[in-house]
């Protein structure tokens, strides 16, 4: 894709801001590790302050992901 080819020539990367703890299934709004892998996304930010504050994610929740 165009984005991927442009990023290959830079130090920037595309990453996800969250990842579901579920491998698959009908979890609207969630993105599984397999889906991220399909798009060659190698980085995910887990446990960031917005998720902890707005969704009450705990250390245990993050560890499950």
Coordinates of N, CA and C in Angstrom, one line a residue:
X1 N 0.8 -1.2 0.0 CA 0.0 0.0 0.0 C 0.9 1.2 0.0
X2 N 0.3 2.4 -0.3 CA 1.0 3.6 -0.4 C 1.6 4.0 1.0
X3 N 0.8 3.9 2.0 CA 1.2 4.2 3.4 C 2.4 3.4 3.8
X4 N 2.4 2.1 3.5 CA 3.4 1.2 3.9 C 4.7 1.6 3.1
X5 N 4.6 1.8 1.8 CA 5.8 2.2 1.1 C 6.4 3.5 1.5
X6 N 5.6 4.5 1.9 CA 6.1 5.7 2.4 C 6.8 5.6 3.7
X7 N 6.2 4.7 4.6 CA 6.8 4.5 5.9 C 8.1 3.7 5.9
X8 N 8.2 2.9 4.9 CA 9.5 2.1 4.7 C 10.7 3.0 4.6
X9 N 10.4 4.2 4.1 CA 11.5 5.2 3.8 C 11.7 6.2 5.0
X10 N 11.0 5.9 6.1 CA 11.1 6.9 7.2 C 11.3 6.1 8.6
X11 N 11.4 6.9 9.6 CA 11.5 6.3 11.0 C 10.1 6.1 11.6
X12 N 9.1 6.5 10.9 CA 7.7 6.4 11.5 C 7.1 5.0 11.3
X13 N 6.2 4.7 12.2 CA 5.5 3.4 12.2 C 4.0 3.6 12.5
X14 N 3.2 2.7 12.0 CA 1.8 2.7 12.3 C 1.6 1.8 13.5
X15 N 0.9 2.2 14.5 CA 0.6 1.4 15.6 C -0.8 1.5 16.0
X16 N -1.3 0.6 16.8 CA -2.7 0.6 17.3 C -2.7 1.2 18.7
X17 N -3.8 1.8 19.1 CA -3.9 2.4 20.5 C -4.5 1.4 21.4
X18 N -5.0 0.3 21.0 CA -5.6 -0.7 21.9 C -5.7 -2.0 21.1
X19 N -5.9 -3.1 21.9 CA -6.1 -4.4 21.3 C -7.0 -5.2 22.2
X20 N -7.9 -5.9 21.6 CA -8.8 -6.7 22.4 C -8.1 -7.9 23.1
X21 N -8.7 -8.3 24.2 CA -8.2 -9.5 24.9 C -8.8 -10.8 24.3
X22 N -9.7 -10.6 23.4 CA -10.4 -11.7 22.7 C -9.7 -12.0 21.4
X23 N -9.5 -13.3 21.1 CA -8.9 -13.7 19.8 C -9.8 -13.4 18.6
X24 N -11.1 -13.6 18.8 CA -12.0 -13.4 17.7 C -13.4 -13.3 18.3
X25 N -14.4 -13.0 17.5 CA -15.8 -12.9 18.0 C -16.4 -11.6 17.7
X26 N -17.7 -11.4 18.0 CA -18.4 -10.2 17.7 C -18.3 -9.2 18.8
X27 N -17.1 -8.6 19.0 CA -16.9 -7.6 20.0 C -16.8 -6.2 19.3
X28 N -17.9 -5.6 19.0 CA -17.9 -4.3 18.3 C -17.0 -3.3 18.8
X29 N -16.2 -2.7 17.9 CA -15.2 -1.7 18.3 C -13.9 -2.2 18.8
X30 N -13.8 -3.5 18.9 CA -12.5 -4.1 19.4 C -11.7 -4.6 18.2
X31 N -10.4 -4.6 18.3 CA -9.5 -5.1 17.3 C -8.6 -6.2 17.9
X32 N -8.7 -7.3 17.3 CA -7.9 -8.5 17.8 C -6.5 -8.4 17.3
X33 N -5.6 -9.2 18.0 CA -4.2 -9.3 17.6 C -4.1 -9.9 16.2
X34 N -5.0 -10.8 15.9 CA -5.0 -11.4 14.6 C -5.3 -10.3 13.5
X35 N -6.2 -9.5 13.8 CA -6.5 -8.4 12.8 C -5.3 -7.5 12.6
X36 N -4.7 -7.1 13.7 CA -3.5 -6.2 13.6 C -2.4 -6.9 12.8
X37 N -2.2 -8.2 13.1 CA -1.2 -9.0 12.4 C -1.5 -9.0 10.9
X38 N -2.8 -9.1 10.5 CA -3.2 -9.1 9.1 C -2.8 -7.9 8.4
X39 N -2.8 -6.7 9.1 CA -2.4 -5.5 8.5 C -0.9 -5.1 8.8
X40 N -0.2 -6.1 9.3 CA 1.2 -5.9 9.6 C 1.5 -4.8 10.6
X41 N 0.6 -4.7 11.6 CA 0.8 -3.7 12.7 C 1.6 -4.5 13.7
X42 N 2.8 -3.9 14.1 CA 3.7 -4.6 15.0 C 3.7 -4.0 16.4
X43 N 3.1 -2.8 16.5 CA 3.2 -2.0 17.8 C 1.8 -1.7 18.3
X44 N 1.6 -1.9 19.6 CA 0.3 -1.6 20.2 C 0.5 -0.9 21.5
X45 N -0.2 0.2 21.8 CA -0.1 0.9 23.1 C -1.1 0.3 24.0
X46 N -0.7 -0.4 25.0 CA -1.6 -1.0 25.9 C -1.5 -0.3 27.3
X47 N -2.6 -0.1 28.0 CA -2.6 0.5 29.3 C -2.3 2.0 29.4
X48 N -2.6 2.7 28.3 CA -2.4 4.1 28.3 C -3.5 4.8 29.2
X49 N -3.2 6.0 29.6 CA -4.0 6.7 30.6 C -5.5 6.9 30.2
X50 N -5.7 7.2 28.9 CA -7.1 7.3 28.5 C -7.9 6.1 28.7
X51 N -7.4 4.9 28.4 CA -8.1 3.6 28.6 C -8.3 3.4 30.1
X52 N -7.3 3.7 30.9 CA -7.4 3.5 32.3 C -8.5 4.4 32.9
X53 N -8.5 5.6 32.5 CA -9.4 6.6 33.1 C -10.8 6.4 32.5
X54 N -11.0 6.3 31.2 CA -12.3 6.3 30.6 C -13.0 5.0 30.7
X55 N -12.2 3.9 30.6 CA -12.7 2.5 30.6 C -12.4 1.7 31.8
X56 N -11.8 2.4 32.8 CA -11.4 1.8 34.1 C -10.6 0.5 33.9
X57 N -9.7 0.5 32.9 CA -8.8 -0.6 32.7 C -7.8 -0.7 33.8
X58 N -7.6 -1.9 34.4 CA -6.7 -2.1 35.5 C -5.4 -2.8 34.9
X59 N -4.4 -3.0 35.7 CA -3.2 -3.8 35.3 C -3.6 -5.2 34.9
X60 N -4.6 -5.8 35.6 CA -5.0 -7.1 35.2 C -5.7 -7.1 33.9
X61 N -6.5 -6.1 33.5 CA -7.1 -6.0 32.2 C -6.1 -6.0 31.1
X62 N -5.1 -5.1 31.4 CA -4.0 -5.0 30.4 C -3.2 -6.3 30.2
X63 N -3.0 -6.9 31.3 CA -2.2 -8.2 31.3 C -2.9 -9.3 30.5
X64 N -4.3 -9.2 30.4 CA -5.1 -10.2 29.7 C -4.9 -10.0 28.2
X65 N -4.5 -8.8 27.8 CA -4.4 -8.5 26.4 C -3.1 -9.0 25.9

